[in-house]
Short mmCIF file of C-alpha atoms in Angstrom, two decimals:
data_model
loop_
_atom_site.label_atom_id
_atom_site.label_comp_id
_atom_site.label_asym_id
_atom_site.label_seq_id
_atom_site.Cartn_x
_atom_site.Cartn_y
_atom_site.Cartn_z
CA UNK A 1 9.98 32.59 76.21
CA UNK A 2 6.07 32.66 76.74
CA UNK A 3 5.62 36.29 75.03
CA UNK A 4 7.46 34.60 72.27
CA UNK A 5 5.44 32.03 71.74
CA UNK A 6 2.29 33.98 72.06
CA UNK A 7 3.62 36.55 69.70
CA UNK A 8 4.53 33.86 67.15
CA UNK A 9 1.17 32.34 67.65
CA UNK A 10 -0.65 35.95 67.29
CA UNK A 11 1.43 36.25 63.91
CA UNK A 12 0.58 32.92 62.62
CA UNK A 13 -3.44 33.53 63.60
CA UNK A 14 -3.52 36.80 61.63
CA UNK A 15 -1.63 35.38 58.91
CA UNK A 16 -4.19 32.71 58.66
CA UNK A 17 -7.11 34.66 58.69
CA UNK A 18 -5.90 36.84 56.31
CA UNK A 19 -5.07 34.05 53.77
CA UNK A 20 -8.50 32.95 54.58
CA UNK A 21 -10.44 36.21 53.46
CA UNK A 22 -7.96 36.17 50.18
CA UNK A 23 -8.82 33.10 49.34
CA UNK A 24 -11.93 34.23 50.21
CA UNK A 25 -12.47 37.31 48.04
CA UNK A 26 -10.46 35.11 44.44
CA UNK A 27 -13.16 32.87 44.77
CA UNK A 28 -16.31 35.31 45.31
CA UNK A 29 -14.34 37.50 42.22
CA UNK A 30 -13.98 34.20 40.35
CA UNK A 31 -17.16 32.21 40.96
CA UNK A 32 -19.46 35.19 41.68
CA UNK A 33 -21.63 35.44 44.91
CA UNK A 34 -24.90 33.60 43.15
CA UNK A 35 -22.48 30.59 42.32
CA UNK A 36 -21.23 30.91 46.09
CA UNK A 37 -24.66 31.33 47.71
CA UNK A 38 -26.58 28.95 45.59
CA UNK A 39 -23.42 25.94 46.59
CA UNK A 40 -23.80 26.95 50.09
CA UNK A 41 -27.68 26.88 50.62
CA UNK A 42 -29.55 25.79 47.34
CA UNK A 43 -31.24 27.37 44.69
CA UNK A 44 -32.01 30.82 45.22
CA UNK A 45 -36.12 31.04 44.12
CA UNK A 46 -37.40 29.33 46.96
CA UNK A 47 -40.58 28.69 45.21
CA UNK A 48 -44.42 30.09 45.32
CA UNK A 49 -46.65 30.89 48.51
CA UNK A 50 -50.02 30.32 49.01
CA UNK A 51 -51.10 33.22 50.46
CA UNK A 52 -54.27 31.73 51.98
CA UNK A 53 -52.11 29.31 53.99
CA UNK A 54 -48.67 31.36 54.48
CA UNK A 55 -46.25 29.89 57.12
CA UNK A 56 -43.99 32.84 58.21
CA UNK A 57 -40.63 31.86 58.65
CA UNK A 58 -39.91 31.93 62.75
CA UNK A 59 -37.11 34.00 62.40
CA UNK A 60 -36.91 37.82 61.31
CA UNK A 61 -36.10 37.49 58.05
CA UNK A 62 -38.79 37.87 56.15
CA UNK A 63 -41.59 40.52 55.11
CA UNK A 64 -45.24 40.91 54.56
CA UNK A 65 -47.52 43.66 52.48
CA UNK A 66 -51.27 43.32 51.92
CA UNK A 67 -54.10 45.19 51.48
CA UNK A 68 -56.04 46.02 53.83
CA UNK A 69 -58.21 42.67 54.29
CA UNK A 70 -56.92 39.82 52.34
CA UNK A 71 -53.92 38.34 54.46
CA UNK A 72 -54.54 35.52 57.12
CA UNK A 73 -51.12 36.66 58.67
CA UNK A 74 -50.18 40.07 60.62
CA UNK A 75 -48.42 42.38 57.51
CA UNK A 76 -46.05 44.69 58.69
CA UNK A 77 -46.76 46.84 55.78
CA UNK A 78 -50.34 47.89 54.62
CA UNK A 79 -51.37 48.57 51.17
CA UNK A 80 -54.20 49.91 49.71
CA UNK A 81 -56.30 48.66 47.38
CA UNK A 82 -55.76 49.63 43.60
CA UNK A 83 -58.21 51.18 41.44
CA UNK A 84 -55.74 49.06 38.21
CA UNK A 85 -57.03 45.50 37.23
CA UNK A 86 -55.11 42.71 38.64
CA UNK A 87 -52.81 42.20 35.38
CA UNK A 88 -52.29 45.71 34.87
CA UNK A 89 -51.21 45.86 38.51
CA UNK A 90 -48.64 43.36 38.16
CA UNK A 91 -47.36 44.79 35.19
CA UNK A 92 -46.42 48.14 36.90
CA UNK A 93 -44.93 45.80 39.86
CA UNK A 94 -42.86 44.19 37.00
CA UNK A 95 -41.81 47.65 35.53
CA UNK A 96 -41.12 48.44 39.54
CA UNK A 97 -38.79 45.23 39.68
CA UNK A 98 -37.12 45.66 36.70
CA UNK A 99 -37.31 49.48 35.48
CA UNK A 100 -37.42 51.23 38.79
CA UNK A 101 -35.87 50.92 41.99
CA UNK A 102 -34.82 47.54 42.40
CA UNK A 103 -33.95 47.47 38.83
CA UNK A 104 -30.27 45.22 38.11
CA UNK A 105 -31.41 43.38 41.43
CA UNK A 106 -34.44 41.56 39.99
CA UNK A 107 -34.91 38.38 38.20
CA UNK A 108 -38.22 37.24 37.52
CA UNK A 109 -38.14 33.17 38.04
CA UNK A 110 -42.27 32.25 38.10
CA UNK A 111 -43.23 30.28 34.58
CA UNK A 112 -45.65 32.82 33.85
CA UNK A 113 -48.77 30.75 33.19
CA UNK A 114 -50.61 32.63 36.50
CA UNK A 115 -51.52 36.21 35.05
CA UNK A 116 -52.54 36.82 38.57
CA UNK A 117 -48.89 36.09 40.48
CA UNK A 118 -45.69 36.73 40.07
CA UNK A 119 -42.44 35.39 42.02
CA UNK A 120 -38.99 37.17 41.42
CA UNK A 121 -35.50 36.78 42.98
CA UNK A 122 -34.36 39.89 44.53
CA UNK A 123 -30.12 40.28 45.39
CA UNK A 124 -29.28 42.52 47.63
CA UNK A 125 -26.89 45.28 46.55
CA UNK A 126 -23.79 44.52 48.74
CA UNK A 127 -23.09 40.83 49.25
CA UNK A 128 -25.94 39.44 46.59
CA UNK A 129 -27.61 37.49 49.15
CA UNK A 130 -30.68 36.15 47.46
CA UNK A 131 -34.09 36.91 48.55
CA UNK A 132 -37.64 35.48 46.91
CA UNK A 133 -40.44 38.02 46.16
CA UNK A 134 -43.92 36.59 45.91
CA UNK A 135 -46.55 38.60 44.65
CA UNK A 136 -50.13 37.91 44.02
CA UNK A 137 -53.14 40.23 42.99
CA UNK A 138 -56.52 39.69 43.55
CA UNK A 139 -59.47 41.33 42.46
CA UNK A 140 -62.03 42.79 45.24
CA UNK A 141 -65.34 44.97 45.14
CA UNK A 142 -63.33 48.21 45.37
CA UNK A 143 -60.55 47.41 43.39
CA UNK A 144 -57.26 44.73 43.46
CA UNK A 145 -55.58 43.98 46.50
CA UNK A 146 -51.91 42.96 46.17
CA UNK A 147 -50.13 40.65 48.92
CA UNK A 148 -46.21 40.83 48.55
CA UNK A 149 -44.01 38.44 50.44
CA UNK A 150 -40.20 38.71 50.58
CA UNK A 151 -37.53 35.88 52.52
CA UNK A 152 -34.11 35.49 52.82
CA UNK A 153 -32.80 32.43 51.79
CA UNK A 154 -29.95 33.16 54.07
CA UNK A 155 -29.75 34.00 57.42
CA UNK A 156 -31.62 34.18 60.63
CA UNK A 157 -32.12 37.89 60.23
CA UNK A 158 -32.23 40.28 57.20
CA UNK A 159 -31.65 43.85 58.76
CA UNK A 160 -34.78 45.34 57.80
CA UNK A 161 -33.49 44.31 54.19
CA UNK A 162 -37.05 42.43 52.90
CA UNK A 163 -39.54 45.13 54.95
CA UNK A 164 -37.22 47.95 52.90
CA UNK A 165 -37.57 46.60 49.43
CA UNK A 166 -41.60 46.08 50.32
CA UNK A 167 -41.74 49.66 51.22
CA UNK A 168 -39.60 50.86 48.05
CA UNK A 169 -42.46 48.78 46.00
CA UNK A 170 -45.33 50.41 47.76
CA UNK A 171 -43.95 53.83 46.91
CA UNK A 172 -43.70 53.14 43.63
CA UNK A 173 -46.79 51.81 43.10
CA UNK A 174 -48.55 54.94 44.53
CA UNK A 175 -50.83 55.69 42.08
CA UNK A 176 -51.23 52.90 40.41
#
């Protein structure tokens, strides 16, 4: 009589679970995962940085790329510093967002009236969790430095996902 019950009880658990992931999966087809994410935890640009004063988020979820010099905070990925002007520097990073490899992934949310920063939302490939880019160039003796900062908007952790897309944007701007 008790393996019964437990079986029955097993049967009705999976059956739940799996109505639950259906229901699930119609609604992420239905809705779409930036309709989802942005009911669930707000609007996915998370807004501009200052650089100068940058409060990391205390969990590892986020990523930071500077040249060498220019960021208060410990960046996990160092540029260098570009022999391009500051706007011709962020126009390769916008042909990087939107032509190269994050290209499809990349939505460009800033106003525009700062020639000198841009901010973009960033989706990752798989579940479309969105992530805010912040980028800022700044002119120097030897060149431009560029800061980058990416964050989850979800999470605790990102898997590496915002320190990946930093290092995909450094590599592309080799050269530059």
């Amino acid at each position: 009589m008790t393996r019964r019950r437990w079986r029955r009880g097993l049967q009705i658990g999976i059956g739940g679970a799996t109505a639950a992931v259906i229901v699930t999966g119609v609604a992420v087809a239905l809705v779409g995962p930036a309709r989802i994410w942005s009911s669930i935890a707000g609007p996915a640009d998370q807004g501009p940085v200052d650089f100068d004063r940058l409060a990391r988020s205390p969990y590892p979820n986020d990523a930071l790329a500077c040249s060498r010099g220019v960021c208060g905070e410990a960046a996990e990925i160092v540029l260098p510093v570009y022999a391009a002007q500051p706007d011709t520097l962020l126009d390769r990073l916008d042909a990087v967002m939107f032509d190269g490899p994050l290209s499809g992934d990349a939505e460009r949310v800033d106003d525009g009236t700062d020639p000198k920063r841009r901010r973009y939302v960033v989706r990752t490939k798989l579940m479309r969790f969105p992530d805010t880019l912040n980028a800022e160039a700044r002119a120097t003796d030897g060149g431009t430095a560029l800061l980058l900062y990416s964050r989850s908007l979800l999470g605790r952790g990102d898997l590496g996902a915002n320190a990946e897309r930093l290092k995909r944007i450094a590599v592309a701007l080799e050269g530059a």
